Short mmCIF file of C-alpha atoms in Angstrom, two decimals:
data_model
loop_
_atom_site.label_atom_id
_atom_site.label_comp_id
_atom_site.label_asym_id
_atom_site.label_seq_id
_atom_site.Cartn_x
_atom_site.Cartn_y
_atom_site.Cartn_z
CA MET K 1 -0.10 -0.13 0.13
CA LYS K 2 1.11 3.41 -0.94
CA THR K 3 2.07 6.36 1.83
CA THR K 4 -0.80 8.75 2.90
CA THR K 5 0.65 12.33 3.17
CA PHE K 6 -1.18 15.00 5.02
CA ARG K 7 -0.12 18.47 4.46
CA ILE K 8 0.10 20.83 7.33
CA ASN K 9 1.24 23.61 5.00
CA ASN K 10 3.36 23.56 2.29
CA LYS K 11 6.53 23.39 4.01
CA HIS K 12 5.54 20.63 6.66
CA PHE K 13 4.02 17.18 5.92
CA LEU K 14 2.71 14.26 7.77
CA LEU K 15 3.11 10.77 6.61
CA THR K 16 1.98 7.42 7.40
CA LYS K 17 2.63 4.36 5.78
CA THR K 18 0.58 0.95 5.70
CA GLY K 19 2.70 -1.19 3.55
CA THR K 20 5.64 -3.64 4.45
CA GLY K 21 8.35 -1.62 2.68
CA ARG K 22 11.58 -0.12 4.15
CA ARG K 23 11.83 3.68 5.01
CA ILE K 24 15.08 4.66 3.70
CA THR K 25 16.42 8.17 3.83
CA ILE K 26 19.49 9.59 1.94
CA GLY K 27 21.82 12.41 2.94
CA ASP K 28 23.31 15.29 0.81
CA VAL K 29 23.88 14.38 -2.72
CA HIS K 30 25.89 17.64 -3.73
CA GLY K 31 25.92 17.13 -7.58
CA CYS K 32 27.31 13.52 -7.23
CA ALA K 33 24.86 11.76 -9.67
CA LYS K 34 26.99 8.72 -10.33
CA THR K 35 27.37 8.00 -6.70
CA LEU K 36 23.75 8.33 -5.86
CA LYS K 37 22.99 5.96 -8.74
CA ALA K 38 25.44 3.27 -7.60
CA LEU K 39 24.16 3.66 -3.94
CA VAL K 40 20.47 3.22 -5.04
CA TRP K 41 20.98 0.22 -7.48
CA GLU K 42 23.92 -1.52 -5.90
CA LYS K 43 23.61 -0.71 -2.09
CA ILE K 44 20.02 -0.05 -1.29
CA LYS K 45 18.27 -2.05 -4.19
CA PRO K 46 14.95 -0.49 -3.66
CA THR K 47 11.61 -2.07 -4.24
CA LEU K 48 8.28 -0.55 -5.27
CA ASP K 49 7.31 -1.09 -1.58
CA ASP K 50 9.78 1.24 -0.22
CA GLN K 51 9.61 4.73 0.66
CA ILE K 52 12.90 6.77 0.11
CA ILE K 53 13.14 10.15 1.67
CA PHE K 54 15.84 12.63 0.37
CA LEU K 55 17.20 14.99 2.91
CA GLY K 56 17.79 17.82 0.60
CA ASP K 57 21.14 19.51 -0.89
CA TYR K 58 21.27 17.85 -4.29
CA LEU K 59 22.91 20.79 -5.70
CA HIS K 60 26.41 22.39 -5.99
CA ARG K 61 30.00 21.14 -5.41
CA GLY K 62 29.82 17.72 -7.74
CA ASP K 63 29.53 18.64 -11.30
CA ASP K 64 25.86 17.27 -12.16
CA SER K 65 23.34 18.71 -10.10
CA ALA K 66 20.80 18.48 -13.06
CA GLY K 67 21.80 14.66 -13.22
CA VAL K 68 20.90 14.23 -9.57
CA MET K 69 17.51 15.73 -10.11
CA ASP K 70 17.12 13.77 -13.30
CA PHE K 71 17.34 10.53 -11.12
CA ILE K 72 15.03 11.91 -9.02
CA PHE K 73 12.66 12.09 -11.61
CA GLU K 74 13.44 8.81 -13.36
CA LEU K 75 12.90 7.04 -9.94
CA ARG K 76 9.47 8.68 -9.45
CA GLU K 77 8.60 7.56 -13.28
CA LYS K 78 9.19 4.08 -12.50
CA GLY K 79 7.03 3.88 -9.80
CA TYR K 80 9.31 4.41 -6.64
CA GLU K 81 7.57 6.28 -3.74
CA ILE K 82 10.14 9.20 -3.40
CA PHE K 83 9.66 11.97 -1.01
CA THR K 84 11.92 15.01 -1.43
CA LEU K 85 13.37 17.81 1.01
CA SER K 86 14.82 21.15 0.49
CA GLY K 87 18.12 22.04 1.95
CA ASN K 88 19.91 25.42 2.11
CA HIS K 89 21.27 24.92 -1.28
CA GLU K 90 18.07 24.63 -3.04
CA GLN K 91 17.17 27.70 -1.16
CA MET K 92 20.18 29.59 -2.15
CA ALA K 93 19.77 28.50 -5.81
CA LEU K 94 16.24 29.93 -5.93
CA GLU K 95 17.31 33.36 -4.34
CA LYS K 96 20.12 33.85 -7.05
CA ASP K 97 17.44 32.73 -9.73
CA ILE K 98 15.29 35.50 -8.52
CA GLN K 99 18.04 38.06 -8.51
CA ALA K 100 19.25 36.89 -12.02
CA ARG K 101 15.60 36.92 -13.82
CA GLU K 102 15.09 40.30 -12.18
CA LYS K 103 18.56 41.62 -13.47
CA TYR K 104 18.42 40.27 -16.57
CA GLU K 105 15.00 41.20 -17.68
CA ILE K 106 15.88 44.81 -17.60
CA MET K 107 19.36 44.67 -19.01
CA SER K 108 19.87 46.00 -22.60
CA ASP K 109 21.49 43.41 -25.13
CA GLU K 110 24.98 44.58 -24.40
CA GLU K 111 24.53 44.21 -20.95
CA ARG K 112 23.44 40.93 -21.14
CA THR K 113 26.45 40.07 -23.02
CA THR K 114 28.71 41.63 -20.38
CA TYR K 115 26.58 39.90 -17.79
CA THR K 116 26.89 36.64 -19.26
CA GLU K 117 30.92 36.83 -19.80
CA THR K 118 31.06 37.75 -16.16
CA TYR K 119 29.05 34.88 -14.97
CA LYS K 120 31.32 32.31 -16.77
CA ASN K 121 34.17 33.72 -14.25
CA ILE K 122 32.10 33.10 -11.31
CA PRO K 123 33.93 30.73 -9.15
CA ARG K 124 32.91 27.69 -6.73
CA LEU K 125 29.08 27.09 -6.19
CA LEU K 126 27.54 28.66 -9.28
CA LYS K 127 30.06 27.60 -11.77
CA LYS K 128 28.78 23.88 -10.81
CA ALA K 129 25.22 24.60 -11.70
CA ASN K 130 24.32 22.63 -14.79
CA PHE K 131 20.73 23.08 -13.74
CA ALA K 132 20.91 26.68 -14.94
CA ASP K 133 21.75 28.59 -18.30
CA GLU K 134 24.60 30.91 -18.49
CA ASN K 135 22.99 33.65 -16.94
CA ARG K 136 22.36 31.76 -13.76
CA ILE K 137 18.70 31.21 -14.59
CA ILE K 138 17.34 27.77 -13.37
CA PHE K 139 15.86 25.71 -16.30
CA PRO K 140 12.15 25.43 -15.87
CA LYS K 141 11.68 21.95 -14.89
CA TYR K 142 14.08 22.26 -12.27
CA ARG K 143 12.82 25.63 -10.89
CA GLN K 144 9.37 23.71 -10.74
CA PHE K 145 10.88 20.96 -8.65
CA LEU K 146 13.17 23.24 -6.35
CA GLU K 147 9.87 25.84 -5.52
CA ASN K 148 7.71 22.75 -4.58
CA LEU K 149 10.49 21.10 -1.98
CA PRO K 150 9.01 20.90 1.66
CA CYS K 151 11.25 21.29 4.62
CA CYS K 152 10.14 18.81 6.81
CA TYR K 153 8.45 15.21 6.76
CA GLN K 154 6.92 14.05 10.19
CA MET K 155 5.92 10.36 10.85
CA ALA K 156 5.01 8.87 14.36
CA ASP K 157 8.58 7.61 15.29
CA PHE K 158 10.83 9.77 13.10
CA VAL K 159 11.06 13.55 11.58
CA PHE K 160 13.00 13.84 8.43
CA VAL K 161 14.52 17.16 7.80
CA HIS K 162 17.80 18.77 6.16
CA ALA K 163 19.34 20.66 9.04
CA GLY K 164 17.53 20.17 12.39
CA ILE K 165 14.56 21.23 14.51
CA ASN K 166 14.69 24.57 16.53
CA PHE K 167 13.26 23.53 19.81
CA LYS K 168 14.49 26.59 21.40
CA THR K 169 11.42 28.41 20.25
CA ALA K 170 7.57 27.86 21.08
CA ARG K 171 6.73 26.74 17.54
CA PRO K 172 9.63 24.71 16.35
CA PHE K 173 7.95 22.85 13.49
CA GLU K 174 7.38 26.66 12.07
CA ASP K 175 10.96 27.48 12.15
CA PHE K 176 11.60 26.69 8.43
CA GLU K 177 14.83 28.65 8.40
CA ALA K 178 16.42 26.39 11.10
CA MET K 179 15.44 23.30 9.25
CA LEU K 180 17.49 24.43 6.70
CA TRP K 181 20.65 26.06 8.25
CA GLN K 182 20.44 24.59 11.93
CA ARG K 183 24.17 23.42 12.90
CA ASP K 184 23.94 22.02 16.39
CA ASP K 185 21.38 19.81 18.45
CA ASP K 186 21.59 21.41 21.74
CA SER K 187 17.98 22.44 22.04
CA VAL K 188 16.57 18.85 21.68
CA PRO K 189 14.46 17.92 24.81
CA ALA K 190 15.10 14.97 26.90
CA TRP K 191 11.28 13.94 26.62
CA LEU K 192 11.52 13.54 22.69
CA ASP K 193 9.20 10.80 21.87
CA PHE K 194 10.57 10.40 18.10
CA ARG K 195 13.95 10.52 16.50
CA ILE K 196 15.37 13.34 13.97
CA ILE K 197 17.17 12.21 10.82
CA HIS K 198 19.18 14.86 9.45
CA GLY K 199 21.78 15.92 7.10
CA HIS K 200 23.67 19.10 6.45
CA THR K 201 26.66 19.23 8.64
CA VAL K 202 29.52 16.92 7.39
CA THR K 203 30.15 14.20 10.00
CA ARG K 204 32.74 11.50 10.43
CA LEU K 205 31.53 8.11 9.36
CA SER K 206 32.48 6.48 12.34
CA GLU K 207 30.42 9.23 14.37
CA ILE K 208 27.72 8.45 11.93
CA GLU K 209 27.85 4.44 12.36
CA THR K 210 27.86 5.02 16.38
CA GLN K 211 25.06 7.16 16.25
CA VAL K 212 23.10 4.57 14.14
CA ARG K 213 24.18 1.90 16.38
CA ASN K 214 23.15 3.35 19.32
CA ARG K 215 19.69 4.38 17.89
CA GLU K 216 20.31 8.16 19.04
CA LYS K 217 17.49 10.60 19.06
CA VAL K 218 19.20 12.50 16.42
CA ILE K 219 21.42 11.16 13.62
CA ASN K 220 23.26 13.12 11.19
CA ILE K 221 23.69 11.25 7.77
CA ASP K 222 25.96 13.54 6.06
CA ASN K 223 29.58 12.22 5.33
CA GLY K 224 30.41 14.74 3.15
CA CYS K 225 30.18 12.70 -0.25
CA TYR K 226 31.57 15.79 -2.14
CA TYR K 227 34.88 15.58 -0.60
CA GLY K 228 35.64 12.71 -2.39
CA VAL K 229 35.47 14.75 -5.49
CA ASN K 230 39.09 15.40 -4.64
CA PRO K 231 40.41 11.89 -3.83
CA ASP K 232 43.63 13.41 -2.35
CA ASN K 233 41.63 15.24 0.55
CA VAL K 234 43.36 14.01 3.73
CA GLY K 235 39.69 13.26 5.33
CA VAL K 236 39.00 10.94 2.41
CA GLN K 237 42.10 9.35 2.48
CA MET K 238 41.69 8.54 6.03
CA GLY K 239 38.63 7.26 5.49
CA PHE K 240 36.59 10.06 7.55
CA TYR K 241 34.59 11.47 4.75
CA GLY K 242 33.63 11.14 1.13
CA ASN K 243 30.53 8.97 1.10
CA LEU K 244 27.20 9.41 0.30
CA CYS K 245 25.11 7.69 3.07
CA ALA K 246 21.45 6.41 3.43
CA LEU K 247 19.63 5.05 6.53
CA ASP K 248 16.94 2.09 6.52
CA VAL K 249 15.26 3.48 9.87
CA ASP K 250 13.16 0.35 10.08
CA ASN K 251 16.03 -2.06 10.11
CA TRP K 252 18.87 0.22 11.31
CA ALA K 253 20.83 -0.70 8.16
CA LEU K 254 23.54 2.27 7.16
CA TYR K 255 24.28 1.96 3.35
CA THR K 256 27.46 3.66 1.85
CA GLN K 257 28.83 4.58 -1.01
CA LYS K 258 32.46 6.09 -1.74
CA CYS K 259 32.27 9.00 -3.99
CA LEU K 260 32.44 8.17 -8.00
CA ASP K 261 32.16 11.49 -9.20
CA LEU K 262 35.93 12.52 -9.65
CA GLY K 263 36.72 15.90 -10.69
CA ASP K 264 38.47 19.14 -9.66
CA ASP K 265 39.13 20.39 -6.20
CA SER K 266 37.75 23.89 -6.79
CA LEU K 267 34.89 23.35 -4.37
#
């Protein structure tokens, strides 16, 4: 049976499930499309009864952000139950898109040429944006996907979010900015009767394994997959970082895939 989804608002969804499949959550992919495909097909080996929840940050750093989103679209087209959250990089991309469209629409032809040439020299995140055109304007199919991403999926026993939940506020499930950006878990109350699964903050593999083994209240599955784009990275060589992680929360099985998307190190 398929999942029932109840929308509290356009950023917060409740999920229920009556089927027998696994609930599997996947951490920050950051443009590493080859790695994601290997993780899904070779490690997770999903069935149509499974529920797969992506924790956001599909974009930037790796070279194939568009390929990551296209693969998610492909999984949905094949009938897999896919749930996708927004991360802070999706928010940043949409903000840049709005700025680019507003600026580009009022330019003269000469100004547009200069703007395009300037953009080609921009380093780091925007340079790894094959989901946008040369003027930083996101292609429509990707923009539609990014604009409709929620910040939180909540079940009876788990909450899935990109960065964290801010329990220091009276309305923690309305602090969507914290869900995208929060870096610490100091505010998690002792009485919490569900577990929080998130990414966002790069964590050593050994620590992730410990959190899973102990079934801790808060589990971070971001191992910095994109670090592996540069195999000479010291943390990658020592086995600390560079894996894309997925967690089967029903069987407490952690899947890891070493980064396969080798490229330059200008991250």
